[in-house]
Amino acid sequence: MPFFRNLTKIAKQALLNNGCSCHFPAVTFRLMSWSPRQLNADASFHSASFAESDHPRVLITGGLGQLGIGLAKLLRKHFGKNNVILSDIRKPTDDVFHSGPFIYSDILDYKNLREIVVNNRITWLIHYSALLSAVGEANVPLARSVNITGLHNVLDIAAEHNLRLFVPSTIGAFGPTSPRNPTPDLCVQRPRTIYGVSKVHAELMGEYYHHKYGMDFRCLRYPGIISADTQPGGGTTDYAVQIFHDAVKTGKFECYLRPDTKLPMMYIDDCLRATLEILEAPTEQLKMRTYNISAMSFTPEELVTEVQKHLSDLKVTYKVDKIRQDIADSWPMQFDDHNARQDWGWKHEYDLPELVFTMLNFCTTARQLMQAN
């Protein structure tokens, strides 16, 4: 690996504030006894650490972000509390720390990550560490290092240790020249953000490692994910989370996208279930390595109308953020996910009315508990 330039303290602090599991050492290098580049093209990888009847040993990077905690909870129900390890560079809350194994892991520290995989006999690696769209545009060098260099470390370790590797992709992996309504699995992508470029890179590198080395790489393109128990993290679709918090707390909401901006969305429970299903799917069912998944598509205006069915006094204004609006205008309006439904039986459970009811119920209950305390 080449040497990387030092990032400033400001960049380092931005990384800690935005929830990805990595930091920048002064100099990044790796000492490797093995590399995929040293193998023959016909080499293949199959995990021999566990019998098929045994539970996988799972490591989740970037585990304190929007999806990691929820996925850890779901996987622990299926595979046992001690078989799923959350990791991040931030300190977890008490409830997260006591809910199951947690470990410090820096995805830019190759040796640290490799030791964790070896010492804990990891067989599945779920790589959630990334800077999201709007945050990435504000700090491109940081996003490039986290989203691309970190991925390279994960790929090499997964290949070396015969891991099943899951890396999420996103609606942001498409661009203004992609078909938008609907967007199929295979088409022109050409994204215009560093986040999207890094995700296309992840998709292609994962498929390359699969075809060249036989590595078990699996990827889902997530739509905008909506959840109540984590705060918005700098994504372009985060208005669809913020509206519920603001509606319950103040009865007022200011949206940074135009009211007619249509984007694919999904409730977090569907997202986590889809992730478990693709991870458990028999290899012979997977006709591709990267799949679109979808549940619903809506505009801010349609979401507001549904929320006002429950909170009629909600006041909504629009103050368009050009950066986020330009990003949204380059993204799909609707995902075509028929391949996921056909190949491994994907089926969503939450449509817009169920989503709104669930989110408002959660946010209202949480606020009542906070006020009581």
Short mmCIF file of C-alpha atoms in Angstrom, two decimals:
data_model
loop_
_atom_site.label_atom_id
_atom_site.label_comp_id
_atom_site.label_asym_id
_atom_site.label_seq_id
_atom_site.Cartn_x
_atom_site.Cartn_y
_atom_site.Cartn_z
CA MET A 1 0.00 0.00 0.00
CA PRO A 2 1.21 3.49 -0.65
CA PHE A 3 1.77 5.93 2.15
CA PHE A 4 -1.10 8.30 2.92
CA ARG A 5 -0.81 11.95 3.72
CA ASN A 6 -1.61 13.12 7.19
CA LEU A 7 -5.04 14.66 7.61
CA THR A 8 -5.51 17.66 9.83
CA LYS A 9 -6.93 17.59 13.32
CA ILE A 10 -10.09 19.09 11.89
CA ALA A 11 -10.54 16.15 9.55
CA LYS A 12 -9.85 13.74 12.37
CA GLN A 13 -12.45 15.40 14.56
CA ALA A 14 -14.94 15.36 11.68
CA LEU A 15 -14.47 11.63 11.39
CA LEU A 16 -15.16 11.08 15.08
CA ASN A 17 -18.25 13.26 14.90
CA ASN A 18 -19.71 11.46 11.89
CA GLY A 19 -19.67 7.98 13.25
CA CYS A 20 -17.46 5.89 11.01
CA SER A 21 -15.13 3.40 12.66
CA CYS A 22 -11.72 4.69 11.72
CA HIS A 23 -9.09 7.30 12.45
CA PHE A 24 -6.06 8.52 10.63
CA PRO A 25 -2.64 7.48 11.88
CA ALA A 26 0.30 9.63 10.93
CA VAL A 27 1.46 7.04 8.41
CA THR A 28 -0.57 4.14 7.08
CA PHE A 29 1.20 1.01 5.90
CA ARG A 30 0.75 -2.70 6.18
CA LEU A 31 3.00 -5.67 6.68
CA MET A 32 1.43 -8.64 4.95
CA SER A 33 2.40 -12.26 4.76
CA TRP A 34 -0.22 -12.76 2.05
CA SER A 35 -2.05 -10.77 -0.56
CA PRO A 36 -4.70 -11.60 -3.17
CA ARG A 37 -2.20 -10.38 -5.75
CA GLN A 38 0.06 -13.32 -4.85
CA LEU A 39 -2.58 -15.95 -5.69
CA ASN A 40 -3.35 -17.75 -8.90
CA ALA A 41 -6.47 -16.64 -10.72
CA ASP A 42 -8.11 -20.03 -10.11
CA ALA A 43 -7.66 -19.88 -6.32
CA SER A 44 -10.91 -20.26 -4.42
CA PHE A 45 -12.01 -19.45 -0.89
CA HIS A 46 -14.36 -21.46 1.28
CA SER A 47 -14.45 -20.99 5.04
CA ALA A 48 -13.25 -24.11 6.84
CA SER A 49 -13.37 -22.64 10.32
CA PHE A 50 -16.86 -23.89 11.15
CA ALA A 51 -19.12 -26.71 10.09
CA GLU A 52 -22.16 -25.58 8.16
CA SER A 53 -24.39 -26.38 11.13
CA ASP A 54 -22.46 -23.98 13.36
CA HIS A 55 -23.41 -20.33 13.77
CA PRO A 56 -21.27 -17.74 11.98
CA ARG A 57 -18.95 -15.48 13.93
CA VAL A 58 -19.84 -11.94 12.84
CA LEU A 59 -17.89 -8.67 12.97
CA ILE A 60 -19.72 -5.40 12.16
CA THR A 61 -17.55 -2.39 11.36
CA GLY A 62 -18.97 1.09 11.86
CA GLY A 63 -21.27 -0.57 14.34
CA LEU A 64 -22.47 2.55 16.16
CA GLY A 65 -24.07 4.06 13.07
CA GLN A 66 -27.70 3.97 12.01
CA LEU A 67 -27.77 0.30 11.02
CA GLY A 68 -25.07 -1.46 13.03
CA ILE A 69 -26.79 -1.56 16.43
CA GLY A 70 -30.08 -2.77 14.97
CA LEU A 71 -28.42 -5.42 12.83
CA ALA A 72 -26.38 -6.67 15.79
CA LYS A 73 -29.57 -7.08 17.80
CA LEU A 74 -31.23 -9.05 15.00
CA LEU A 75 -28.21 -11.27 14.35
CA ARG A 76 -27.76 -11.99 18.06
CA LYS A 77 -31.32 -13.30 18.20
CA HIS A 78 -30.49 -15.71 15.39
CA PHE A 79 -26.90 -16.70 16.15
CA GLY A 80 -26.37 -15.99 19.84
CA LYS A 81 -25.23 -12.92 21.75
CA ASN A 82 -21.55 -13.76 21.81
CA ASN A 83 -21.30 -14.61 18.10
CA VAL A 84 -21.88 -11.04 16.92
CA ILE A 85 -19.25 -8.36 17.65
CA LEU A 86 -19.94 -4.66 17.18
CA SER A 87 -16.94 -2.45 16.48
CA ASP A 88 -16.25 1.26 16.11
CA ILE A 89 -13.71 3.88 17.22
CA ARG A 90 -16.25 5.70 19.37
CA LYS A 91 -17.21 4.76 22.91
CA PRO A 92 -20.56 2.95 23.00
CA THR A 93 -23.40 3.92 25.31
CA ASP A 94 -23.93 1.79 28.40
CA ASP A 95 -26.90 -0.07 26.91
CA VAL A 96 -24.99 -0.91 23.72
CA PHE A 97 -21.89 -1.95 25.66
CA HIS A 98 -23.87 -4.33 27.88
CA SER A 99 -26.02 -5.74 25.08
CA GLY A 100 -23.22 -7.86 23.63
CA PRO A 101 -19.56 -7.94 22.59
CA PHE A 102 -18.05 -4.62 21.56
CA ILE A 103 -14.47 -3.97 20.43
CA TYR A 104 -12.43 -1.02 19.23
CA SER A 105 -11.71 -1.38 15.52
CA ASP A 106 -10.14 1.12 13.12
CA ILE A 107 -10.70 0.11 9.50
CA LEU A 108 -7.67 2.14 8.40
CA ASP A 109 -5.44 0.13 10.75
CA TYR A 110 -4.93 -3.06 8.75
CA LYS A 111 -3.05 -4.88 11.49
CA ASN A 112 -5.66 -4.06 14.14
CA LEU A 113 -8.51 -5.27 11.94
CA ARG A 114 -6.64 -8.41 10.95
CA GLU A 115 -5.92 -9.28 14.59
CA ILE A 116 -9.59 -8.90 15.47
CA VAL A 117 -10.62 -11.27 12.68
CA VAL A 118 -8.02 -13.87 13.69
CA ASN A 119 -8.42 -13.64 17.47
CA ASN A 120 -12.22 -13.84 17.30
CA ARG A 121 -12.39 -16.46 14.52
CA ILE A 122 -14.62 -14.22 12.41
CA THR A 123 -16.42 -15.89 9.49
CA TRP A 124 -18.79 -13.07 8.40
CA LEU A 125 -17.69 -9.46 8.07
CA ILE A 126 -20.33 -6.73 7.66
CA HIS A 127 -18.68 -3.49 6.58
CA TYR A 128 -20.82 -0.48 7.54
CA SER A 129 -18.05 2.09 7.99
CA ALA A 130 -18.52 4.99 5.56
CA LEU A 131 -19.02 8.74 5.32
CA LEU A 132 -22.45 9.48 3.87
CA SER A 133 -23.35 11.67 0.91
CA ALA A 134 -23.59 15.23 2.25
CA VAL A 135 -20.82 14.71 4.83
CA GLY A 136 -18.57 13.20 2.18
CA GLU A 137 -19.01 16.19 -0.12
CA ALA A 138 -17.92 18.48 2.71
CA ASN A 139 -14.67 16.52 3.18
CA VAL A 140 -13.72 14.63 0.04
CA PRO A 141 -10.19 13.55 1.12
CA LEU A 142 -11.57 12.07 4.32
CA ALA A 143 -14.40 10.30 2.50
CA ARG A 144 -11.99 8.92 -0.08
CA SER A 145 -9.74 7.49 2.59
CA VAL A 146 -12.51 6.05 4.76
CA ASN A 147 -14.74 4.75 1.98
CA ILE A 148 -12.07 3.47 -0.40
CA THR A 149 -8.89 2.78 1.56
CA GLY A 150 -10.90 1.23 4.38
CA LEU A 151 -12.70 -0.96 1.86
CA HIS A 152 -9.38 -2.19 0.44
CA ASN A 153 -8.29 -3.29 3.91
CA VAL A 154 -11.57 -5.12 4.44
CA LEU A 155 -11.42 -6.84 1.04
CA ASP A 156 -7.88 -8.12 1.57
CA ILE A 157 -8.64 -9.41 5.06
CA ALA A 158 -11.89 -11.05 3.94
CA ALA A 159 -10.08 -12.78 1.07
CA GLU A 160 -7.15 -13.85 3.21
CA HIS A 161 -9.34 -15.35 5.94
CA ASN A 162 -12.11 -16.87 3.83
CA LEU A 163 -14.84 -14.57 5.10
CA ARG A 164 -18.32 -13.95 3.80
CA LEU A 165 -18.23 -10.21 3.19
CA PHE A 166 -21.26 -7.92 3.09
CA VAL A 167 -20.78 -4.32 1.94
CA PRO A 168 -23.90 -2.16 1.52
CA SER A 169 -24.32 0.06 -1.48
CA THR A 170 -26.85 2.80 -2.01
CA ILE A 171 -29.18 4.76 -4.28
CA GLY A 172 -26.22 7.16 -4.38
CA ALA A 173 -24.33 4.70 -6.60
CA PHE A 174 -26.33 6.04 -9.56
CA GLY A 175 -26.01 9.36 -11.35
CA PRO A 176 -27.88 11.79 -13.59
CA THR A 177 -27.37 9.64 -16.70
CA SER A 178 -28.88 6.56 -15.02
CA PRO A 179 -32.49 5.63 -15.73
CA ARG A 180 -34.37 7.02 -12.73
CA ASN A 181 -37.91 5.63 -12.83
CA PRO A 182 -37.37 2.77 -12.38
CA THR A 183 -33.65 2.11 -11.92
CA PRO A 184 -32.66 -1.49 -12.76
CA ASP A 185 -29.86 -3.52 -11.19
CA LEU A 186 -27.65 -3.20 -14.26
CA CYS A 187 -27.41 0.14 -16.05
CA VAL A 188 -25.16 3.18 -16.45
CA GLN A 189 -24.24 4.49 -12.99
CA ARG A 190 -21.74 7.40 -13.13
CA PRO A 191 -22.50 9.03 -9.74
CA ARG A 192 -21.53 12.64 -9.02
CA THR A 193 -20.64 12.36 -5.31
CA ILE A 194 -17.56 10.83 -3.65
CA TYR A 195 -19.95 8.67 -1.61
CA GLY A 196 -21.54 7.30 -4.77
CA VAL A 197 -18.21 6.85 -6.55
CA SER A 198 -16.85 4.92 -3.56
CA LYS A 199 -19.91 2.66 -3.53
CA VAL A 200 -19.62 1.84 -7.23
CA HIS A 201 -15.96 1.07 -6.53
CA ALA A 202 -17.03 -1.25 -3.70
CA GLU A 203 -19.54 -3.07 -5.91
CA LEU A 204 -17.01 -3.63 -8.68
CA MET A 205 -14.11 -4.58 -6.40
CA GLY A 206 -16.33 -7.05 -4.55
CA GLU A 207 -17.45 -8.66 -7.79
CA TYR A 208 -13.85 -8.73 -9.01
CA TYR A 209 -12.66 -10.52 -5.87
CA HIS A 210 -15.58 -12.94 -6.20
CA HIS A 211 -14.82 -13.83 -9.81
CA LYS A 212 -11.02 -13.84 -9.52
CA TYR A 213 -10.62 -15.45 -6.07
CA GLY A 214 -14.03 -16.98 -5.35
CA MET A 215 -14.56 -14.69 -2.35
CA ASP A 216 -18.13 -14.76 -1.02
CA PHE A 217 -19.05 -11.10 -1.56
CA ARG A 218 -22.65 -9.93 -1.13
CA CYS A 219 -24.06 -6.44 -1.55
CA LEU A 220 -27.44 -4.70 -1.36
CA ARG A 221 -28.18 -1.25 -2.70
CA TYR A 222 -30.10 0.34 0.14
CA PRO A 223 -32.69 3.04 -0.50
CA GLY A 224 -33.05 5.85 2.04
CA ILE A 225 -33.35 4.12 5.43
CA ILE A 226 -35.77 5.49 8.03
CA SER A 227 -35.37 4.68 11.72
CA ALA A 228 -36.45 6.35 14.92
CA ASP A 229 -33.80 5.31 17.43
CA THR A 230 -30.82 7.01 15.78
CA GLN A 231 -30.32 10.64 14.85
CA PRO A 232 -29.89 11.70 11.20
CA GLY A 233 -26.29 11.25 10.12
CA GLY A 234 -25.72 13.60 7.19
CA GLY A 235 -27.48 11.74 4.40
CA THR A 236 -29.56 13.35 1.67
CA THR A 237 -32.64 11.32 2.62
CA ASP A 238 -32.43 12.20 6.32
CA TYR A 239 -35.31 14.68 6.05
CA ALA A 240 -37.56 11.61 6.17
CA VAL A 241 -36.25 10.86 9.66
CA GLN A 242 -36.03 14.42 10.96
CA ILE A 243 -39.66 15.19 10.17
CA PHE A 244 -40.90 12.72 12.79
CA HIS A 245 -38.67 14.07 15.56
CA ASP A 246 -39.61 17.67 14.75
CA ALA A 247 -43.31 16.88 14.36
CA VAL A 248 -43.51 15.36 17.82
CA LYS A 249 -41.16 17.83 19.52
CA THR A 250 -42.12 21.22 18.04
CA GLY A 251 -44.94 20.68 15.56
CA LYS A 252 -42.82 22.44 12.91
CA PHE A 253 -40.57 21.07 10.20
CA GLU A 254 -38.32 22.73 7.61
CA CYS A 255 -37.47 20.51 4.64
CA TYR A 256 -34.25 20.99 2.66
CA LEU A 257 -35.57 19.25 -0.49
CA ARG A 258 -38.25 20.41 -2.92
CA PRO A 259 -41.71 19.05 -2.11
CA ASP A 260 -41.80 17.04 -5.37
CA THR A 261 -38.45 15.23 -4.90
CA LYS A 262 -39.25 11.53 -5.18
CA LEU A 263 -36.78 9.01 -3.74
CA PRO A 264 -36.83 5.30 -2.78
CA MET A 265 -37.23 4.71 0.96
CA MET A 266 -37.41 1.81 3.40
CA TYR A 267 -38.16 1.30 7.09
CA ILE A 268 -35.18 0.00 9.00
CA ASP A 269 -36.80 -3.29 10.03
CA ASP A 270 -37.21 -4.24 6.37
CA CYS A 271 -33.62 -3.19 5.66
CA LEU A 272 -32.17 -5.29 8.46
CA ARG A 273 -34.26 -8.30 7.53
CA ALA A 274 -33.17 -8.01 3.89
CA THR A 275 -29.53 -7.92 5.04
CA LEU A 276 -29.96 -11.10 7.08
CA GLU A 277 -31.76 -12.80 4.20
CA ILE A 278 -29.05 -12.03 1.64
CA LEU A 279 -26.38 -13.18 4.09
CA GLU A 280 -28.19 -16.48 4.68
CA ALA A 281 -29.21 -17.08 1.07
CA PRO A 282 -27.67 -20.22 -0.49
CA THR A 283 -24.94 -19.32 -2.94
CA GLU A 284 -26.69 -21.09 -5.80
CA GLN A 285 -29.67 -18.71 -5.48
CA LEU A 286 -27.55 -15.62 -6.04
CA LYS A 287 -27.36 -14.88 -9.74
CA MET A 288 -25.55 -11.60 -9.10
CA ARG A 289 -23.47 -10.14 -6.28
CA THR A 290 -25.19 -6.74 -5.98
CA TYR A 291 -28.97 -6.33 -5.77
CA ASN A 292 -31.38 -3.41 -5.58
CA ILE A 293 -33.93 -3.66 -2.78
CA SER A 294 -36.94 -1.42 -2.42
CA ALA A 295 -40.11 -0.92 -0.41
CA MET A 296 -41.69 2.43 -1.36
CA SER A 297 -40.95 5.73 -3.07
CA PHE A 298 -42.40 9.07 -1.97
CA THR A 299 -41.87 12.82 -2.07
CA PRO A 300 -41.58 15.16 0.94
CA GLU A 301 -45.05 16.43 0.08
CA GLU A 302 -46.52 12.91 0.15
CA LEU A 303 -44.79 12.18 3.45
CA VAL A 304 -46.08 15.41 4.99
CA THR A 305 -49.64 14.57 3.91
CA GLU A 306 -49.42 11.16 5.58
CA VAL A 307 -47.95 12.60 8.79
CA GLN A 308 -50.67 15.27 8.93
CA LYS A 309 -53.30 12.53 8.99
CA HIS A 310 -52.05 11.91 12.54
CA LEU A 311 -50.78 15.39 13.46
CA SER A 312 -53.01 17.83 11.62
CA ASP A 313 -51.37 20.90 13.20
CA LEU A 314 -47.91 20.12 11.76
CA LYS A 315 -46.50 23.21 10.00
CA VAL A 316 -44.07 22.56 7.15
CA THR A 317 -41.84 24.98 5.24
CA TYR A 318 -39.30 24.37 2.49
CA LYS A 319 -35.81 25.85 2.35
CA VAL A 320 -33.97 24.03 -0.42
CA ASP A 321 -30.34 23.12 0.20
CA LYS A 322 -28.78 23.25 -3.28
CA ILE A 323 -26.10 20.67 -2.53
CA ARG A 324 -28.53 18.09 -1.23
CA GLN A 325 -31.11 18.90 -3.88
CA ASP A 326 -28.57 18.42 -6.67
CA ILE A 327 -27.60 15.09 -5.14
CA ALA A 328 -31.24 13.97 -4.86
CA ASP A 329 -31.96 15.01 -8.45
CA SER A 330 -29.21 12.66 -9.67
CA TRP A 331 -30.54 9.66 -7.73
CA PRO A 332 -33.19 7.07 -8.63
CA MET A 333 -36.83 7.94 -8.10
CA GLN A 334 -37.76 4.27 -7.84
CA PHE A 335 -35.75 1.05 -7.60
CA ASP A 336 -36.49 -1.99 -9.74
CA ASP A 337 -35.81 -4.86 -7.33
CA HIS A 338 -37.47 -7.73 -9.18
CA ASN A 339 -34.21 -9.73 -9.26
CA ALA A 340 -33.98 -9.77 -5.45
CA ARG A 341 -37.62 -10.80 -5.20
CA GLN A 342 -37.16 -13.52 -7.81
CA ASP A 343 -33.73 -14.92 -6.82
CA TRP A 344 -33.89 -15.07 -3.03
CA GLY A 345 -37.45 -14.15 -2.13
CA TRP A 346 -37.13 -10.55 -0.97
CA LYS A 347 -40.44 -9.01 0.13
CA HIS A 348 -40.94 -5.79 2.07
CA GLU A 349 -43.49 -5.42 4.88
CA TYR A 350 -43.75 -1.64 5.47
CA ASP A 351 -45.47 0.75 3.08
CA LEU A 352 -45.87 4.49 3.72
CA PRO A 353 -48.91 4.34 6.09
CA GLU A 354 -47.29 1.63 8.25
CA LEU A 355 -44.00 3.53 8.24
CA VAL A 356 -45.57 6.79 9.42
CA PHE A 357 -47.67 5.12 12.12
CA THR A 358 -44.66 3.21 13.47
CA MET A 359 -42.32 6.20 13.46
CA LEU A 360 -44.79 8.56 15.14
CA ASN A 361 -45.63 5.99 17.77
CA PHE A 362 -41.95 5.46 18.56
CA CYS A 363 -41.07 9.15 18.66
CA THR A 364 -44.13 10.03 20.78
CA THR A 365 -43.40 7.30 23.30
CA ALA A 366 -39.73 8.28 23.50
CA ARG A 367 -40.61 11.93 24.10
CA GLN A 368 -43.13 11.05 26.81
CA LEU A 369 -40.54 8.94 28.60
CA MET A 370 -37.97 11.76 28.35
CA GLN A 371 -40.44 14.27 29.79
CA ALA A 372 -41.35 11.88 32.60
CA ASN A 373 -37.72 11.56 33.56
#
